Amino acid sequence: MSRSRPIVAIDGPAGAGKSTIARRVADALGFVLVDTGALYRTVALAASRRGIPLSDGESVGDVARGMVSRDELRLDRDPANGVRVLLGPADAREDVSEAIRTPEMSLGASTVSAHPGVRAALLDIQRRAGAEGGVVLEGRDIGTVVFPDAEVKLFLTASAETRARRRYDELVAKGQEVSYEETLDQVRARDRQDEGRAIAPLRRAEDAHLVDSSSMSLDDVLERMLAIVRAWAR
Ligand code: DC
């Protein structure tokens, strides 16, 4: 199928500035933004609320499948914040956008994302959201697994120290009590889990453009990425 507007896949490790950049790329192009990490975070939240150990792949996979088949997991557009995540049945949807943004849910999402049943359950939602193009999908395996045929693939990375510093500043600004060392440990632990898992590990697609944001400003990263997208459109 040929698309008149591209799918833009933005993959990369935690804390490279992906969410901010993906939102700005989507806004600049007038595209829809799909934050796929939010789906894994919400599965982790739903499973932990039910007291299910996140390492129990079978049970967490059941939770994910159940949520998807009952239409209890939704990504909504939010004019102020980009994307809102809603959990629960149609008559009682709960906005969990904040609840999924804790350090516990970051690590929890990474844990549940290693389970094949969870990844399979979330694949269709992501493909449906992107199929028509005119969309920016942000994640870990968009260019390799979800849309290997995406028109534009970007891999955004930065050193672990740079990413930890940014994450730390963000958490402190939100009033959370964390230390830089603890944050760096969490970044490294997540990298290990995301890169080391057997299924859909974090890696750059061969045809993805690599952008290292360690010593670039957000504006420079944005400009670079938009130039790549526009080069495709020409
Ligand atoms: O982007 P994020 O920090 O919200 O992602 C949370 C976790 O979800 C991350 O550690 C790995 C996982 N994830 C994934 O495996 N595949 C994706 N496409 C997006 C996220």
Short mmCIF file of C-alpha atoms and ligand atoms in Angstrom, two decimals:
data_model
loop_
_atom_site.label_atom_id
_atom_site.label_comp_id
_atom_site.label_asym_id
_atom_site.label_seq_id
_atom_site.Cartn_x
_atom_site.Cartn_y
_atom_site.Cartn_z
CA MET A 1 0.00 0.00 0.00
CA SER A 2 1.40 3.40 -0.85
CA ARG A 3 0.71 6.23 1.53
CA SER A 4 0.30 9.83 0.49
CA ARG A 5 1.67 11.03 3.82
CA PRO A 6 4.57 9.24 5.50
CA ILE A 7 4.83 7.22 8.64
CA VAL A 8 7.62 8.74 10.70
CA ALA A 9 9.16 6.19 13.08
CA ILE A 10 11.22 7.60 15.94
CA ASP A 11 13.01 4.94 17.98
CA GLY A 12 15.73 5.14 20.59
CA PRO A 13 16.60 4.59 24.25
CA ALA A 14 14.91 6.16 27.27
CA GLY A 15 15.72 9.79 27.94
CA ALA A 16 17.17 10.79 24.57
CA GLY A 17 14.49 13.48 24.33
CA LYS A 18 12.29 11.33 22.14
CA SER A 19 8.91 12.28 23.61
CA THR A 20 9.51 16.01 23.40
CA ILE A 21 11.00 15.78 19.93
CA ALA A 22 8.32 13.43 18.64
CA ARG A 23 5.63 15.82 19.81
CA ARG A 24 7.34 18.78 18.16
CA VAL A 25 7.92 16.90 14.92
CA ALA A 26 4.24 15.88 14.87
CA ASP A 27 3.10 19.45 15.60
CA ALA A 28 5.37 20.94 12.95
CA LEU A 29 4.06 18.51 10.31
CA GLY A 30 0.44 18.52 11.49
CA PHE A 31 0.71 14.75 12.07
CA VAL A 32 -0.87 12.59 14.77
CA LEU A 33 1.49 11.47 17.52
CA VAL A 34 1.42 7.91 18.86
CA ASP A 35 3.42 7.38 22.04
CA THR A 36 3.81 3.61 22.04
CA GLY A 37 5.71 3.50 25.36
CA ALA A 38 2.52 4.74 27.03
CA LEU A 39 0.82 1.49 26.00
CA TYR A 40 3.48 -0.64 27.74
CA ARG A 41 3.35 1.63 30.78
CA THR A 42 -0.41 1.24 31.01
CA VAL A 43 -0.16 -2.54 30.83
CA ALA A 44 2.36 -2.39 33.70
CA LEU A 45 0.04 -0.15 35.71
CA ALA A 46 -3.03 -2.32 35.13
CA ALA A 47 -1.17 -5.52 36.01
CA SER A 48 0.40 -4.11 39.16
CA ARG A 49 -2.95 -2.77 40.35
CA ARG A 50 -4.25 -6.31 40.08
CA GLY A 51 -1.34 -7.56 42.14
CA ILE A 52 0.15 -9.53 39.26
CA PRO A 53 3.96 -9.84 39.38
CA LEU A 54 5.26 -8.04 36.28
CA SER A 55 7.73 -10.86 35.67
CA ASP A 56 4.83 -13.29 35.12
CA GLY A 57 4.71 -13.09 31.33
CA GLU A 58 1.68 -15.29 30.91
CA SER A 59 -0.56 -13.42 33.31
CA VAL A 60 0.60 -9.99 32.18
CA GLY A 61 0.05 -11.09 28.58
CA ASP A 62 -3.53 -12.05 29.53
CA VAL A 63 -4.06 -8.62 31.07
CA ALA A 64 -2.79 -6.93 27.90
CA ARG A 65 -4.89 -9.09 25.59
CA GLY A 66 -7.98 -8.55 27.74
CA MET A 67 -7.52 -4.78 27.77
CA VAL A 68 -7.14 -4.64 24.00
CA SER A 69 -10.03 -6.98 23.20
CA ARG A 70 -12.38 -5.10 25.55
CA ASP A 71 -11.20 -1.74 24.14
CA GLU A 72 -10.01 -0.61 27.55
CA LEU A 73 -6.79 1.00 26.40
CA ARG A 74 -6.94 4.25 24.44
CA LEU A 75 -4.57 6.94 23.33
CA ASP A 76 -6.31 10.27 22.92
CA ARG A 77 -5.19 13.55 21.53
CA ASP A 78 -4.76 16.20 24.18
CA PRO A 79 -4.23 19.72 22.85
CA ALA A 80 -2.16 20.73 25.88
CA ASN A 81 -0.02 17.69 26.53
CA GLY A 82 0.07 15.88 23.24
CA VAL A 83 -1.29 12.50 24.25
CA ARG A 84 -3.67 11.33 26.95
CA VAL A 85 -3.84 7.70 28.02
CA LEU A 86 -7.20 6.31 29.04
CA LEU A 87 -7.72 3.03 30.86
CA GLY A 88 -10.99 1.21 31.49
CA PRO A 89 -14.33 0.46 29.84
CA ALA A 90 -16.15 3.08 27.72
CA ASP A 91 -18.42 4.20 30.56
CA ALA A 92 -15.59 4.59 33.07
CA ARG A 93 -12.40 5.64 31.33
CA GLU A 94 -9.72 6.80 33.71
CA ASP A 95 -7.03 9.25 32.62
CA VAL A 96 -3.79 7.54 33.71
CA SER A 97 -1.42 9.92 31.89
CA GLU A 98 0.21 10.97 35.17
CA ALA A 99 0.07 7.63 36.96
CA ILE A 100 2.15 5.92 34.25
CA ARG A 101 4.98 8.49 34.43
CA THR A 102 6.64 7.33 37.66
CA PRO A 103 10.09 5.70 37.88
CA GLU A 104 8.35 2.46 39.00
CA MET A 105 6.19 2.37 35.90
CA SER A 106 9.22 3.18 33.71
CA LEU A 107 10.98 0.08 34.91
CA GLY A 108 7.70 -1.88 35.04
CA ALA A 109 6.97 -1.01 31.41
CA SER A 110 10.42 -2.20 30.45
CA THR A 111 9.80 -5.50 32.28
CA VAL A 112 6.39 -6.18 30.73
CA SER A 113 7.65 -5.19 27.27
CA ALA A 114 9.94 -8.23 27.27
CA HIS A 115 6.95 -10.62 27.27
CA PRO A 116 5.97 -11.89 23.81
CA GLY A 117 2.26 -12.00 24.76
CA VAL A 118 2.32 -8.32 25.70
CA ARG A 119 4.12 -7.27 22.52
CA ALA A 120 1.73 -9.30 20.36
CA ALA A 121 -1.31 -7.79 22.09
CA LEU A 122 -0.10 -4.24 21.47
CA LEU A 123 1.03 -4.73 17.88
CA ASP A 124 -2.39 -4.32 16.28
CA ILE A 125 -3.27 -1.13 18.16
CA GLN A 126 -0.03 0.42 16.94
CA ARG A 127 -0.50 -0.71 13.36
CA ARG A 128 -4.08 0.52 13.25
CA ALA A 129 -3.02 3.88 14.62
CA GLY A 130 -0.36 4.36 11.95
CA ALA A 131 -1.58 2.54 8.86
CA GLU A 132 -2.82 5.57 6.95
CA GLY A 133 0.31 7.65 7.39
CA GLY A 134 0.47 11.28 8.47
CA VAL A 135 1.63 9.95 11.82
CA VAL A 136 4.66 10.03 14.07
CA LEU A 137 5.13 6.84 16.09
CA GLU A 138 7.56 6.97 18.94
CA GLY A 139 9.00 3.83 20.55
CA ARG A 140 11.73 1.19 20.48
CA ASP A 141 10.83 -1.12 17.62
CA ILE A 142 8.71 0.99 15.30
CA GLY A 143 11.23 0.96 12.44
CA THR A 144 12.24 -2.65 12.98
CA VAL A 145 9.01 -4.50 13.86
CA VAL A 146 5.83 -2.40 13.93
CA PHE A 147 6.40 -0.57 10.63
CA PRO A 148 9.50 -1.94 8.91
CA ASP A 149 8.14 -0.18 5.80
CA ALA A 150 7.89 3.26 7.45
CA GLU A 151 8.82 5.96 4.96
CA VAL A 152 11.03 7.85 7.41
CA LYS A 153 12.99 6.17 10.20
CA LEU A 154 14.85 8.14 12.82
CA PHE A 155 16.93 6.71 15.65
CA LEU A 156 17.45 9.27 18.40
CA THR A 157 20.08 8.56 21.00
CA ALA A 158 22.40 10.24 23.54
CA SER A 159 24.98 9.05 26.08
CA ALA A 160 23.61 7.36 29.25
CA GLU A 161 24.97 10.23 31.38
CA THR A 162 23.26 12.89 29.28
CA ARG A 163 20.00 10.96 29.35
CA ALA A 164 20.17 10.43 33.12
CA ARG A 165 20.88 14.12 33.72
CA ARG A 166 17.85 15.13 31.67
CA ARG A 167 15.58 12.59 33.32
CA TYR A 168 16.83 13.67 36.75
CA ASP A 169 16.12 17.35 36.01
CA GLU A 170 12.64 16.43 34.80
CA LEU A 171 11.81 14.41 37.91
CA VAL A 172 13.16 17.06 40.26
CA ALA A 173 11.10 19.70 38.46
CA LYS A 174 8.05 17.53 39.13
CA GLY A 175 8.93 17.52 42.83
CA GLN A 176 10.03 13.86 42.97
CA GLU A 177 12.81 12.94 45.38
CA VAL A 178 15.52 11.14 43.46
CA SER A 179 19.31 11.27 43.21
CA TYR A 180 21.31 11.59 40.00
CA GLU A 181 23.15 8.29 40.70
CA GLU A 182 19.88 6.47 41.22
CA THR A 183 18.55 7.93 37.97
CA LEU A 184 21.69 6.89 36.07
CA ASP A 185 21.36 3.36 37.48
CA GLN A 186 17.74 3.24 36.30
CA VAL A 187 18.69 4.46 32.83
CA ARG A 188 21.37 1.77 32.56
CA ALA A 189 19.07 -0.94 33.93
CA ARG A 190 16.45 0.00 31.37
CA ASP A 191 18.97 0.05 28.54
CA ARG A 192 20.09 -3.45 29.53
CA GLN A 193 16.52 -4.75 29.63
CA ASP A 194 15.47 -3.04 26.40
CA GLU A 195 18.57 -4.01 24.42
CA GLY A 196 18.96 -7.49 25.88
CA ARG A 197 15.47 -8.91 25.50
CA ALA A 198 15.00 -11.78 23.11
CA ILE A 199 12.03 -10.32 21.30
CA ALA A 200 12.08 -6.97 19.45
CA PRO A 201 15.15 -5.64 21.28
CA LEU A 202 15.98 -1.96 21.03
CA ARG A 203 18.20 -1.53 18.00
CA ARG A 204 18.56 0.84 15.12
CA ALA A 205 17.01 -0.29 11.84
CA GLU A 206 19.66 -0.41 9.12
CA ASP A 207 17.85 2.23 7.13
CA ALA A 208 17.22 4.55 10.11
CA HIS A 209 18.90 7.95 10.28
CA LEU A 210 20.98 8.19 13.45
CA VAL A 211 20.68 11.41 15.44
CA ASP A 212 22.84 11.73 18.57
CA SER A 213 21.44 14.49 20.76
CA SER A 214 24.23 14.43 23.41
CA SER A 215 25.60 17.79 22.35
CA MET A 216 22.70 19.17 20.36
CA SER A 217 19.96 21.51 21.52
CA LEU A 218 16.34 20.41 21.14
CA ASP A 219 15.90 22.98 18.41
CA ASP A 220 18.87 21.59 16.47
CA VAL A 221 17.53 18.04 16.80
CA LEU A 222 14.11 19.17 15.62
CA GLU A 223 15.54 21.00 12.64
CA ARG A 224 17.68 18.02 11.66
CA MET A 225 14.73 15.64 11.84
CA LEU A 226 12.37 17.89 9.95
CA ALA A 227 14.98 18.26 7.22
CA ILE A 228 15.10 14.46 6.90
CA VAL A 229 11.30 14.19 6.70
CA ARG A 230 11.10 17.00 4.15
CA ALA A 231 13.81 15.42 2.04
CA TRP A 232 11.60 12.34 1.79
CA ALA A 233 8.55 14.39 0.79
CA ARG A 234 10.36 16.10 -2.05
O1 DC B 1 9.28 5.33 25.88
P1 DC B 1 8.92 4.91 27.31
O2 DC B 1 9.98 5.24 28.30
O3 DC B 1 7.58 5.43 27.72
O4 DC B 1 8.80 3.31 27.23
C1 DC B 1 8.57 2.52 28.36
C2 DC B 1 9.10 1.10 28.13
O5 DC B 1 8.29 0.45 27.16
C3 DC B 1 10.53 0.99 27.62
O6 DC B 1 11.44 0.70 28.64
C4 DC B 1 10.51 -0.13 26.63
C5 DC B 1 9.08 -0.35 26.30
N1 DC B 1 8.75 -0.04 24.92
C6 DC B 1 8.92 -1.03 23.98
O7 DC B 1 9.41 -2.10 24.32
N2 DC B 1 8.56 -0.83 22.70
C7 DC B 1 8.05 0.34 22.31
N3 DC B 1 7.70 0.53 21.03
C8 DC B 1 7.88 1.40 23.25
C9 DC B 1 8.25 1.16 24.55
#
